[in-house]
mmCIF file of C-alpha atoms and ligand atoms in Angstrom:
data_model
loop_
_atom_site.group_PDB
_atom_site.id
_atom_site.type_symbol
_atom_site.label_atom_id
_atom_site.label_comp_id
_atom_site.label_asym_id
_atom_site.label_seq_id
_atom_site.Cartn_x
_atom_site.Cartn_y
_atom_site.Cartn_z
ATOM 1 C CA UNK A 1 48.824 10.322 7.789
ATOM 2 C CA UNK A 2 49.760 6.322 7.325
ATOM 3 C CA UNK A 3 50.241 5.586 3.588
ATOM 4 C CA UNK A 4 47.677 2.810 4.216
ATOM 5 C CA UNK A 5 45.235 5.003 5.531
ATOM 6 C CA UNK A 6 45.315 7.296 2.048
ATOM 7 C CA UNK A 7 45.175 3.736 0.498
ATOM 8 C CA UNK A 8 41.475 3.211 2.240
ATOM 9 C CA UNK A 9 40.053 6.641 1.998
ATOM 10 C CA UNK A 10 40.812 6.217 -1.829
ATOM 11 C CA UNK A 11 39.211 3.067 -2.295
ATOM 12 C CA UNK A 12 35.876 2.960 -3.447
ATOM 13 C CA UNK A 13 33.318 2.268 -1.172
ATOM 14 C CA UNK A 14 29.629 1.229 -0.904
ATOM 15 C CA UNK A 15 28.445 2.752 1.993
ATOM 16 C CA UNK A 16 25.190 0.214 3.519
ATOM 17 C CA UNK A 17 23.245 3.313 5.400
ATOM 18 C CA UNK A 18 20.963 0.614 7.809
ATOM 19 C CA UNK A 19 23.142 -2.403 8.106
ATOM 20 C CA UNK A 20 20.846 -5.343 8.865
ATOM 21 C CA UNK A 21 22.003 -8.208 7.547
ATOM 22 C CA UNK A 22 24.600 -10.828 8.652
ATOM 23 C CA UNK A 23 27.396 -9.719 6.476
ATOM 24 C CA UNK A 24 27.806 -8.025 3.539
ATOM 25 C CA UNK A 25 29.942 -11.097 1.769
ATOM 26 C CA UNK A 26 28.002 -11.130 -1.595
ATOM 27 C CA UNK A 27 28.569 -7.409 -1.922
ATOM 28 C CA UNK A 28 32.271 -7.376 -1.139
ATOM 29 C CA UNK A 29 32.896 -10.533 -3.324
ATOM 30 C CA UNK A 30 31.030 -8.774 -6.077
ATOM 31 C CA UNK A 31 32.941 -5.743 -6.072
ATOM 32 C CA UNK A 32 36.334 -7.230 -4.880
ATOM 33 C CA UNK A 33 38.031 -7.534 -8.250
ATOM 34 C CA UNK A 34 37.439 -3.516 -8.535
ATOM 35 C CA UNK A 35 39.089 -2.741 -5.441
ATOM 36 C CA UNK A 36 36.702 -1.280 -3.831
ATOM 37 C CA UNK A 37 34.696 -2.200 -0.290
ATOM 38 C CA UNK A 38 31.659 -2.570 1.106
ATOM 39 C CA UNK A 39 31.445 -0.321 4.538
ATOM 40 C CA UNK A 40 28.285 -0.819 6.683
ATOM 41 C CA UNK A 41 27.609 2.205 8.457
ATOM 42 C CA UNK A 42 25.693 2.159 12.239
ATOM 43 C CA UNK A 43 21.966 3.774 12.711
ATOM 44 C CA UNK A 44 23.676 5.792 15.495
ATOM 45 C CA UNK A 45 26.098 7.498 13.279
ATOM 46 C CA UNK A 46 25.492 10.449 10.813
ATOM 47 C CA UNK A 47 26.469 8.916 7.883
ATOM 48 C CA UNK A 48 27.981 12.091 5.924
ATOM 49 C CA UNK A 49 30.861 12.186 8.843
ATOM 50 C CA UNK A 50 31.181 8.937 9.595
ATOM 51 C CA UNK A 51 31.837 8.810 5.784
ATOM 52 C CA UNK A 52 33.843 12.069 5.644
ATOM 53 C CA UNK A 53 36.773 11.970 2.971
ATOM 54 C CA UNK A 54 35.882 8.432 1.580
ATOM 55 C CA UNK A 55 35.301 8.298 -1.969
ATOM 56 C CA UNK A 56 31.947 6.636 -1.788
ATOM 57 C CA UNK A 57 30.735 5.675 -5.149
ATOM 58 C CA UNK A 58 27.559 3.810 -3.509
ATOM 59 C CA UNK A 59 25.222 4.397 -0.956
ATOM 60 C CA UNK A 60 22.672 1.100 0.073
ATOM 61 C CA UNK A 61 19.922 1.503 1.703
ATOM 62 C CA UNK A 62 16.767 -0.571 2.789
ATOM 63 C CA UNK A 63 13.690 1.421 4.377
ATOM 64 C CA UNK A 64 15.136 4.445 5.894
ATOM 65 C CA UNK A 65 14.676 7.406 4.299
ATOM 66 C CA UNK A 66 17.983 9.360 2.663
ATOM 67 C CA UNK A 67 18.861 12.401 4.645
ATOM 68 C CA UNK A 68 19.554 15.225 2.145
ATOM 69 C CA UNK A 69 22.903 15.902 2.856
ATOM 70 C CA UNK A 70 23.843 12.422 1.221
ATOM 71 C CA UNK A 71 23.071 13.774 -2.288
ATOM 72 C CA UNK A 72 25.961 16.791 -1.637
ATOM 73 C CA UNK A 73 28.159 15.431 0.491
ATOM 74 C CA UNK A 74 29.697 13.071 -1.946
ATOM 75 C CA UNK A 75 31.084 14.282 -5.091
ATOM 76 C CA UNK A 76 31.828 10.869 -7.047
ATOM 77 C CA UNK A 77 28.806 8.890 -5.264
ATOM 78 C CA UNK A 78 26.941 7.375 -8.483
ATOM 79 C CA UNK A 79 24.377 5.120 -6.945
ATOM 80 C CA UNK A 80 21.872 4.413 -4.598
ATOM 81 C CA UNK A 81 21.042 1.423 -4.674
ATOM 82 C CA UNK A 82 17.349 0.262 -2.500
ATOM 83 C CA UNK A 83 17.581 -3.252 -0.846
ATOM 84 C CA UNK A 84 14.501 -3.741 -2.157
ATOM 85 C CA UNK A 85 10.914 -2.413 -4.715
ATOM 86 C CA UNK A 86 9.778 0.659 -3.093
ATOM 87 C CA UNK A 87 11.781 3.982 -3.895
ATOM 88 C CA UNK A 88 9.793 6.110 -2.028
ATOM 89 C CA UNK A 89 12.741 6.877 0.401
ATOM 90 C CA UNK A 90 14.679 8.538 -2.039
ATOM 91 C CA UNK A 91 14.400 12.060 -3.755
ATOM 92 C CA UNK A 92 14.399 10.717 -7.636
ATOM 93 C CA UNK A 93 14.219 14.437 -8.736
ATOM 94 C CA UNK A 94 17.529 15.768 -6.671
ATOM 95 C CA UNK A 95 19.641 12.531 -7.329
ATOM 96 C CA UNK A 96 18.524 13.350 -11.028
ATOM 97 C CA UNK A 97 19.965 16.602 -10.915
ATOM 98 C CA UNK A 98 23.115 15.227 -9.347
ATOM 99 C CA UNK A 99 23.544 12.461 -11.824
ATOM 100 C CA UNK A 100 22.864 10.147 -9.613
ATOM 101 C CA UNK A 101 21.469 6.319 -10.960
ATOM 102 C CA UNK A 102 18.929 4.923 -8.543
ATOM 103 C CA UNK A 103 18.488 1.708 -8.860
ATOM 104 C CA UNK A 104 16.022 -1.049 -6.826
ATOM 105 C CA UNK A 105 15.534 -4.339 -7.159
ATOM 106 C CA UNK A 106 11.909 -5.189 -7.898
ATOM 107 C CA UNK A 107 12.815 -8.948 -8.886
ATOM 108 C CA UNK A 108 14.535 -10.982 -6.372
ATOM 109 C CA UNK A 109 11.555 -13.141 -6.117
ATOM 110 C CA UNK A 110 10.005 -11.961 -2.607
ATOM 111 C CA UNK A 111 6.695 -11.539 -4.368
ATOM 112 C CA UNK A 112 5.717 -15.258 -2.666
ATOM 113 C CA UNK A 113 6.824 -14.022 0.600
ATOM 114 C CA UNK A 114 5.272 -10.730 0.357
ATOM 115 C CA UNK A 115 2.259 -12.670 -0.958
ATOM 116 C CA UNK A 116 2.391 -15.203 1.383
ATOM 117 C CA UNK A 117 2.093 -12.856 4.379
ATOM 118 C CA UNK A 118 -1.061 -10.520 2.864
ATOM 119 C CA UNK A 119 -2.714 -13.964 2.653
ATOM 120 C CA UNK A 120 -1.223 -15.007 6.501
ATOM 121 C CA UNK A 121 -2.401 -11.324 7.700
ATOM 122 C CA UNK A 122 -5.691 -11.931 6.047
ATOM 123 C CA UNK A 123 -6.266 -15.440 7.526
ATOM 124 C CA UNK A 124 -5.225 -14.736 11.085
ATOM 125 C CA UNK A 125 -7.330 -11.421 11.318
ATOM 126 C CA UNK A 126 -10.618 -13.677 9.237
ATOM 127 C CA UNK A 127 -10.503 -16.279 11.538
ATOM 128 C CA UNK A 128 -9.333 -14.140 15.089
ATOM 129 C CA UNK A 129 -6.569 -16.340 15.162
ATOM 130 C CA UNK A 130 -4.189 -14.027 17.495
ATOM 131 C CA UNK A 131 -7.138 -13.326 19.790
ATOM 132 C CA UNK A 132 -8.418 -16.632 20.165
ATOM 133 C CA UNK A 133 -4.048 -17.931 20.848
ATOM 134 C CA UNK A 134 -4.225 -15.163 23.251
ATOM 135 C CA UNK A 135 -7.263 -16.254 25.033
ATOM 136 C CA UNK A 136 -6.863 -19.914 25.305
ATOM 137 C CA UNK A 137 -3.275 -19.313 26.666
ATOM 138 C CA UNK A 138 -5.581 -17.501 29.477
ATOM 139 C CA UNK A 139 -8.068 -20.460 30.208
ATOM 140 C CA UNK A 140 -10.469 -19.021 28.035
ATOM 141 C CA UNK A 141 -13.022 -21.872 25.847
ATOM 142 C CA UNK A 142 -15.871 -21.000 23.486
ATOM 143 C CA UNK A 143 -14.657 -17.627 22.384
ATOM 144 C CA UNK A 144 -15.764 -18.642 18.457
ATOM 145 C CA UNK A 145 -19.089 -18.191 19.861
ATOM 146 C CA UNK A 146 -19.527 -14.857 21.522
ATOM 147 C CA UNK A 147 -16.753 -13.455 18.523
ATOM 148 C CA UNK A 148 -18.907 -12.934 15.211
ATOM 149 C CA UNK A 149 -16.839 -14.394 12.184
ATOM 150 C CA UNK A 150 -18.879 -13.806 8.934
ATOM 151 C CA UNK A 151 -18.900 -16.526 6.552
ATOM 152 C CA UNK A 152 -16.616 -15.565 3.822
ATOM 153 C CA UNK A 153 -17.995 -18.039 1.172
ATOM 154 C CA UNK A 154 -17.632 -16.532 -2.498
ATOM 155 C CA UNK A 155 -16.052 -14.000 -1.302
ATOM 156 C CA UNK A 156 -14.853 -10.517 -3.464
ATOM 157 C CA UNK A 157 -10.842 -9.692 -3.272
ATOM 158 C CA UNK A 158 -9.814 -6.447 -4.469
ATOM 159 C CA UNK A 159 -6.699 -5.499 -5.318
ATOM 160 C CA UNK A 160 -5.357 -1.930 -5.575
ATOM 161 C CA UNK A 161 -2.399 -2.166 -8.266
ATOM 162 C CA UNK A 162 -1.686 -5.620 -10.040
ATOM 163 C CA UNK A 163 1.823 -5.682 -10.250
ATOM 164 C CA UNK A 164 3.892 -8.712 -9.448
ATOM 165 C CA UNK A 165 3.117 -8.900 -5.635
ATOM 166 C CA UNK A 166 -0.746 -8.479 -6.329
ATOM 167 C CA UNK A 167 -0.882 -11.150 -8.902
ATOM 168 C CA UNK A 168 0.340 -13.477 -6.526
ATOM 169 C CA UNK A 169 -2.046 -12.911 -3.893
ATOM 170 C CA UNK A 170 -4.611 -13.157 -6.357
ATOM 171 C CA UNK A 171 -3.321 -16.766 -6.992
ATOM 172 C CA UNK A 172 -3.495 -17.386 -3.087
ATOM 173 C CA UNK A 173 -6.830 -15.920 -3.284
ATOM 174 C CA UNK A 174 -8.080 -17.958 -6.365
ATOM 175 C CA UNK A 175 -6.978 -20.545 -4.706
ATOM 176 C CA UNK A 176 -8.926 -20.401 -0.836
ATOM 177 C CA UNK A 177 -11.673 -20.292 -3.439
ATOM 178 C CA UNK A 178 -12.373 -16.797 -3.453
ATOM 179 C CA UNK A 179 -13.344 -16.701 -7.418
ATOM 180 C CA UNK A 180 -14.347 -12.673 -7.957
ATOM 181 C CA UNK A 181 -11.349 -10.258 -8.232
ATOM 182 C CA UNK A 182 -11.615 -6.660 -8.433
ATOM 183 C CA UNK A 183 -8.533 -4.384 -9.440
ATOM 184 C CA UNK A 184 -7.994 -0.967 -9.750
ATOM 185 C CA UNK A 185 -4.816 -0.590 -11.647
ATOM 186 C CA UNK A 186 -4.714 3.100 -13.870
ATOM 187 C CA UNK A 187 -2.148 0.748 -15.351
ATOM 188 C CA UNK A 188 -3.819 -2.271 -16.153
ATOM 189 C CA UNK A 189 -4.199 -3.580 -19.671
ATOM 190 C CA UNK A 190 -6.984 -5.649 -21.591
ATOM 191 C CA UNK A 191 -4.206 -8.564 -22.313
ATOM 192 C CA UNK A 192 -3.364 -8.510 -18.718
ATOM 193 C CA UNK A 193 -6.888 -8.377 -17.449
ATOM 194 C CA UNK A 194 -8.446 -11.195 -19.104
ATOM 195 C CA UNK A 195 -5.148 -13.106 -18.972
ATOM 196 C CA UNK A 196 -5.937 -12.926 -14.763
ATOM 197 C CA UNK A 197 -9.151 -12.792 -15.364
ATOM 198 C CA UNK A 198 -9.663 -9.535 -13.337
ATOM 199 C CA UNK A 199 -12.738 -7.420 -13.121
ATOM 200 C CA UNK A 200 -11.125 -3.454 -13.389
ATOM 201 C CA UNK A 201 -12.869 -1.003 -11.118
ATOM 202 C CA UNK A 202 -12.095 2.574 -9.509
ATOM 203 C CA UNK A 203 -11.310 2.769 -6.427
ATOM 204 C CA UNK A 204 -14.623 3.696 -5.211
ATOM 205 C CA UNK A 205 -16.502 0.706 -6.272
ATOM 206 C CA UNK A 206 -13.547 -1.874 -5.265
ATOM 207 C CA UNK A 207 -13.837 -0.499 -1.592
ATOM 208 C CA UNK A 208 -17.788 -0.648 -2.088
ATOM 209 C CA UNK A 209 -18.123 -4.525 -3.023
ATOM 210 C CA UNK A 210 -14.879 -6.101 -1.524
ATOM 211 C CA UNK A 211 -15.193 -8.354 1.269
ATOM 212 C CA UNK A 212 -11.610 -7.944 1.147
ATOM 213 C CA UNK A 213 -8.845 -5.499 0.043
ATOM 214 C CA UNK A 214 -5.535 -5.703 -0.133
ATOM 215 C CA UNK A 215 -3.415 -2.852 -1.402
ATOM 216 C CA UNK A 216 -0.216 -3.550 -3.563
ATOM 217 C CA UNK A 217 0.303 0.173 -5.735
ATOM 218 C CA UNK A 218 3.860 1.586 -4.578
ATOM 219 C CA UNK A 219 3.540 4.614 -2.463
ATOM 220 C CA UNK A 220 3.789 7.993 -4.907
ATOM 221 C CA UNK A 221 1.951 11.355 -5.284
ATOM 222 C CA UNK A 222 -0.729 9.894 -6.894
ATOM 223 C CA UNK A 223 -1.102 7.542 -4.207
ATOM 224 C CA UNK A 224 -0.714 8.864 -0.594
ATOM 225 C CA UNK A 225 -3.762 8.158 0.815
ATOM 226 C CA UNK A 226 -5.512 6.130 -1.813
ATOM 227 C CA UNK A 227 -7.440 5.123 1.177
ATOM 228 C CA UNK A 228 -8.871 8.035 3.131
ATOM 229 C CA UNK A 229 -11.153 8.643 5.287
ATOM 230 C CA UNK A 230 -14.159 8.761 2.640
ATOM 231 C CA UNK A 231 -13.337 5.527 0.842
ATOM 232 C CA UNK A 232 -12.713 3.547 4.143
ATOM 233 C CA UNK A 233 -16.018 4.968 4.594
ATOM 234 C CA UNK A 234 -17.157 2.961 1.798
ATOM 235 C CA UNK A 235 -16.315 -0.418 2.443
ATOM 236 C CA UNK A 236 -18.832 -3.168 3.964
ATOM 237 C CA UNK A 237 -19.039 -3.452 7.443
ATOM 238 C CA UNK A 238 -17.661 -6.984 7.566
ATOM 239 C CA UNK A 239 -14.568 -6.325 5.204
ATOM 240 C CA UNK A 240 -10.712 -6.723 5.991
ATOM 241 C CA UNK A 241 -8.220 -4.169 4.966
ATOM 242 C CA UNK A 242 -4.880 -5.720 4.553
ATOM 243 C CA UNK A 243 -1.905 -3.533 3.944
ATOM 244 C CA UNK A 244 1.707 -5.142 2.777
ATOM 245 C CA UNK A 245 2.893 -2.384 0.529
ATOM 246 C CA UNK A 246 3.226 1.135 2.065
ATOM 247 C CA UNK A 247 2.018 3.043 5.328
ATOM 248 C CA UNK A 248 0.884 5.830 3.143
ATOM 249 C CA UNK A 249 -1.338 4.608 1.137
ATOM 250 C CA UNK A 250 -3.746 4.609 4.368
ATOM 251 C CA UNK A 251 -5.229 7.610 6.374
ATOM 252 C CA UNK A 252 -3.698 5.800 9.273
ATOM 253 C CA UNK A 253 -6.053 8.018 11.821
ATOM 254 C CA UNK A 254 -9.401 7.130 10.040
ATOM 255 C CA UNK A 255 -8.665 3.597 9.444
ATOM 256 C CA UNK A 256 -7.955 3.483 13.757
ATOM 257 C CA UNK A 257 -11.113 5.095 13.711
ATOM 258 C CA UNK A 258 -12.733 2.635 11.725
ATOM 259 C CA UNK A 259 -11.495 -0.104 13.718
ATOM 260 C CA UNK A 260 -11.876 1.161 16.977
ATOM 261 C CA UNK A 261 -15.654 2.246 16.013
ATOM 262 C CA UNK A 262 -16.332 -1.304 14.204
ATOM 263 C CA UNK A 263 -17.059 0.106 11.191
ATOM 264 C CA UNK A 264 -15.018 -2.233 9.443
ATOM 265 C CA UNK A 265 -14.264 -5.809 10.352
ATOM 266 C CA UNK A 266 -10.234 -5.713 11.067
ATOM 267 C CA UNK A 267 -7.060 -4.898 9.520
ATOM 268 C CA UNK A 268 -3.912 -6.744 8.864
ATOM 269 C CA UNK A 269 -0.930 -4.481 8.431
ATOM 270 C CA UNK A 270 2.919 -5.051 7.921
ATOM 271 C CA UNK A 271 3.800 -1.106 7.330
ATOM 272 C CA UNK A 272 3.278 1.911 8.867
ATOM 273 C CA UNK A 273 3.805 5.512 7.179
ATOM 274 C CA UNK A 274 6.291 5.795 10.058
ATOM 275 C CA UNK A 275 8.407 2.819 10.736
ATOM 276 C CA UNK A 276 8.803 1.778 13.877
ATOM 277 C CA UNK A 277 4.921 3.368 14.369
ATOM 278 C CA UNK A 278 4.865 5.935 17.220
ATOM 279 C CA UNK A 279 4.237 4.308 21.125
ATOM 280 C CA UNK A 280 0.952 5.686 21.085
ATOM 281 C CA UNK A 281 -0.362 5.423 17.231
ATOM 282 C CA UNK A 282 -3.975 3.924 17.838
ATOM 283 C CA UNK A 283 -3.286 1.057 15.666
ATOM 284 C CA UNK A 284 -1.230 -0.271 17.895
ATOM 285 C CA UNK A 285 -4.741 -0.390 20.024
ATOM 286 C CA UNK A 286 -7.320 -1.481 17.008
ATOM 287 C CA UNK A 287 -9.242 -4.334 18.295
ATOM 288 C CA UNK A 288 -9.488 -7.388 15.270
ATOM 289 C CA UNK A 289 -5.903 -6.289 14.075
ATOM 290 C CA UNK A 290 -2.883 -8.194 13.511
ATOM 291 C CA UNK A 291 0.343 -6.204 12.951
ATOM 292 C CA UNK A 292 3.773 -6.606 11.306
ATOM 293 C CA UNK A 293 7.264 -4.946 11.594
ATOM 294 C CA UNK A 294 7.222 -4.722 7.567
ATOM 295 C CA UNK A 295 8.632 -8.148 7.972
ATOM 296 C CA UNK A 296 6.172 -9.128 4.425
ATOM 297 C CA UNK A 297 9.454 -9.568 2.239
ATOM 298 C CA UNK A 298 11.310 -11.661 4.339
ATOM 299 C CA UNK A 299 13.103 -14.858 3.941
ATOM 300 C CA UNK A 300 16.552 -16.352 4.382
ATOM 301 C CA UNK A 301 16.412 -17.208 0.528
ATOM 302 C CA UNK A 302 15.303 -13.316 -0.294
ATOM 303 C CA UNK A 303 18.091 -12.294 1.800
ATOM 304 C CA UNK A 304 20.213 -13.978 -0.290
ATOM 305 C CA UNK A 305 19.018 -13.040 -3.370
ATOM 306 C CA UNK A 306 18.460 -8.807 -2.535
ATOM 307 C CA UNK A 307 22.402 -8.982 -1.438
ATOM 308 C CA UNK A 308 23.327 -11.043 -4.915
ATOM 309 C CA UNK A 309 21.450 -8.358 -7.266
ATOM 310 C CA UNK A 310 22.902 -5.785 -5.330
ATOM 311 C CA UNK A 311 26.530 -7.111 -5.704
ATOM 312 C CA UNK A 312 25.924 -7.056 -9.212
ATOM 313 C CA UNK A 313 24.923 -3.802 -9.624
ATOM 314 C CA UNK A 314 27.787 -2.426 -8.117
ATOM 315 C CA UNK A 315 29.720 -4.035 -10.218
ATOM 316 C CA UNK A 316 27.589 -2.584 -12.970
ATOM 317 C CA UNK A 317 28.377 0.612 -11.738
ATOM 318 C CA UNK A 318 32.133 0.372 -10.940
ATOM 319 C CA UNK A 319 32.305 -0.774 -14.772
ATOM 320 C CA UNK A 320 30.826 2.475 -16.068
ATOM 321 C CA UNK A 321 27.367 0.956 -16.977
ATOM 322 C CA UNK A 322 24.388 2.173 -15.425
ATOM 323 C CA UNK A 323 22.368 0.139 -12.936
ATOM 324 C CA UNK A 324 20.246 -3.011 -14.555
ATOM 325 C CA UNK A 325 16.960 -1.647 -12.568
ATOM 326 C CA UNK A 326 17.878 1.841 -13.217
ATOM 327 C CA UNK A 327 14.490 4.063 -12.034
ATOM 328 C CA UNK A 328 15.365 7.788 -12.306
ATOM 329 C CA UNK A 329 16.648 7.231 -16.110
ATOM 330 C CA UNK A 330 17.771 10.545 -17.975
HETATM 331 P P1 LIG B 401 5.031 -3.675 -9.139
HETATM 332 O O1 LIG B 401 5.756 -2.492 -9.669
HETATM 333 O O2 LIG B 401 5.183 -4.989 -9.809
HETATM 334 O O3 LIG B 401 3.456 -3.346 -9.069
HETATM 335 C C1 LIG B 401 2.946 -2.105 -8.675
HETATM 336 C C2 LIG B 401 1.595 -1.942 -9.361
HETATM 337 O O4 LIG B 401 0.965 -0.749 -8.870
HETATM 338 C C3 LIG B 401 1.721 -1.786 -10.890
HETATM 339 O O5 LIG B 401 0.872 -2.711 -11.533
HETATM 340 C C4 LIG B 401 1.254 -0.351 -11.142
HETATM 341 O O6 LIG B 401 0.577 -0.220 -12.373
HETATM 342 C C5 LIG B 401 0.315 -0.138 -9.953
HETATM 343 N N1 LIG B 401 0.019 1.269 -9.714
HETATM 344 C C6 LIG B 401 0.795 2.356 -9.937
HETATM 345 N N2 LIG B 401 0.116 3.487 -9.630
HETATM 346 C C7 LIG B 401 -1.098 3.098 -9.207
HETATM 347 C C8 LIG B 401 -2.256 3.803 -8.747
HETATM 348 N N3 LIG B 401 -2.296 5.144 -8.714
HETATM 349 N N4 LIG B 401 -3.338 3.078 -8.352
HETATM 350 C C9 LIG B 401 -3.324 1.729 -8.410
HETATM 351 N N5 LIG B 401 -2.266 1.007 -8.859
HETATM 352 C C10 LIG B 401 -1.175 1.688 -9.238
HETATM 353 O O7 LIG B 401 5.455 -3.754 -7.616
HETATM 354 P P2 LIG B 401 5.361 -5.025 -6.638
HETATM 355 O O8 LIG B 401 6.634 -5.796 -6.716
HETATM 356 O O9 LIG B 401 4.067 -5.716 -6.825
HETATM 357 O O10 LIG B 401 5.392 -4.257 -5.227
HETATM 358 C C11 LIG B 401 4.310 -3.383 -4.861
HETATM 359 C C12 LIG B 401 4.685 -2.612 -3.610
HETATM 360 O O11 LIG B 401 4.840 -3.534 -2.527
HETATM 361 C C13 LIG B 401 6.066 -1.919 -3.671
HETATM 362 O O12 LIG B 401 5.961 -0.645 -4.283
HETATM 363 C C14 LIG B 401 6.444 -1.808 -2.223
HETATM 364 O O13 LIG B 401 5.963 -0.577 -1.720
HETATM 365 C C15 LIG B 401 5.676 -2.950 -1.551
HETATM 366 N N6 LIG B 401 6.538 -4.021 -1.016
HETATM 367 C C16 LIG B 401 6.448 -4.324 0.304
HETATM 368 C C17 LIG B 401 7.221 -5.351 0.837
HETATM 369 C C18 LIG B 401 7.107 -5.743 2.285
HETATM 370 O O14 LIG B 401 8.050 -6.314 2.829
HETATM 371 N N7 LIG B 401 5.989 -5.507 2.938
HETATM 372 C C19 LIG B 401 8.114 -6.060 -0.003
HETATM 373 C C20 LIG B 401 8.182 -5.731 -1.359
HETATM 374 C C21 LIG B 401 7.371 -4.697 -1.864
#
């Protein structure tokens, strides 16, 4: 073996597990002094031996979910780091037993994008926008007629979770005029509520009196389905389901059904519980429904931001501190 060859399997290395962006500059640069690397791995390989022998200390990831044999395979890998809020791709409980920090980064200001595209999602499927584009490209004229839109006047918002993301929308909401908000938060305080000047509500009666929900709680145990079949059920006739946080949060078969059967006015979605969604997933078929390709975070200036945090929390790591937005702490 080539002395310089030794010399790179020794190196440290941050492994990026779904390369995506441009270049991994900010990362390198971060982690540069340390000499260590940043080493962007393709979809199309297995990771563990495309990695084999490298002394990985990191392992980046965005959406995909981490194939078990990462957590073993490594023996000095410290981190793994989520481009992004949502951990729900990692097993917290078997990188805790390995001693491993995960670490997101629920702060590099994408709540205004993420915000910005609920509200979009919500707009486009109110007001038939894609359908009506899609008709008048084919010669079609007077389609607001024979297409009901209910007047949304005074309308009720709910929110499911009111974290950073949800407050925003609530400010986009506030601000189309829509004055009553309903949250269902387990987690929301009294300061907090009258501070937003939130009406708190179960589930139940947020899907009951909402003209429109959007759902912004992060996809866990407690969530998984937070809208089934019965509580989809409960929501008016003429409401809009908008979905910008996680697939599973939604019984993804009963809310086709919904839509299909008109039991619910339309549905704006950016995720799916499996990303890309299946060929034949009957979303993909809903009438009223404007889809995404979980595109709700994105922004050249996010971009920029996600890869900066990250670079510093490799260097974090590569300085024997544990990660600033450490989530499995021990
Ligand atoms: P956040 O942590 O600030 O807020 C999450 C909120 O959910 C908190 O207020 C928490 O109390 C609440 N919550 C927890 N359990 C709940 C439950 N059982 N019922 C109701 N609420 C509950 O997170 P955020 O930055 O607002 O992001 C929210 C979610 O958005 C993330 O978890 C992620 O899944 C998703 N997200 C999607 C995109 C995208 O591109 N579409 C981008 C960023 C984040």
């Amino acid at each position: 073996m080539r002395a310089e060859t030794v010399t790179d399997l020794d190196m440290p290395c941050a492994a990026v597990l779904e390369p995506g962006y441009a270049d991994y500059a900010l990362e390198q640069e971060a982690i540069q002094r340390f000499g260590a690397c940043v080493l962007p791995v393709s979809p199309e390989q297995d990771a563990v031996s495309a990695l084999n022998e490298r002394n990985v200390f990191a392992v980046l990831v965005r959406e995909r979910p981490i194939d078990s044999a990462i957590y073993e395979s490594f023996p000095k890998l410290k981190l793994i780091l989520r481009y992004g809020v949502g951990v729900d791709n990692v097993d917290l409980n078997r990188a805790t037993e390995r001693g491993i920090y995960i670490a997101n980064i629920p702060d590099y200001g994408a709540e205004n994008e993420v915000s910005d595209h609920a509200v979009a999602l919500y707009l486009a499927v109110s007001r038939r926008i894609v359908s009506r584009d899609r008709e008048v490209r084919q010669g079609e004229w007077g389609i607001g007629q024979r297409d009901p839109i209910p007047g949304r006047r005074n309308a009720t918002v709910g929110l499911i979770g009111f974290g950073r993301i949800a407050r925003s929308v609530c400010q986009r909401f506030r601000a189309l005029g829509y004055s009553r908000v309903l949250v269902s938060d387990p987690y929301l305080d009294e300061e907090t509520r009258t501070y937003w000047d939130v009406e708190a509500c179960d589930a139940d009666t947020l899907c009951r009196e909402s003209d429109v929900i959007s759902l912004h709680a992060p996809l866990t145990t407690d969530t998984r389905n937070i809208l089934d079949a019965r509580r989809i059920g409960l929501m008016k006739k003429t409401a809009i389901l908008v979905n910008v946080s996680r697939g599973g949060l939604v019984d993804e078969d009963a809310l086709a059904k919904a839509l299909h059967g008109g039991r619910i006015f339309g549905a704006g979605i950016d995720v799916f519980d499996q990303e890309p969604p299946a060929t034949d997933s009957p979303l993909l078929k809903a009438p009223n429904t404007v889809l995404s390709d979980h595109c709700g975070w994105y922004s050249e200036a996010s971009v920029n931001e996600l890869q900066r945090r990250a670079g510093a929390e490799l260097a974090r790591v590569l300085e024997g501190h544990p990660p600033q937005n450490w989530v499995n702490r021990w």
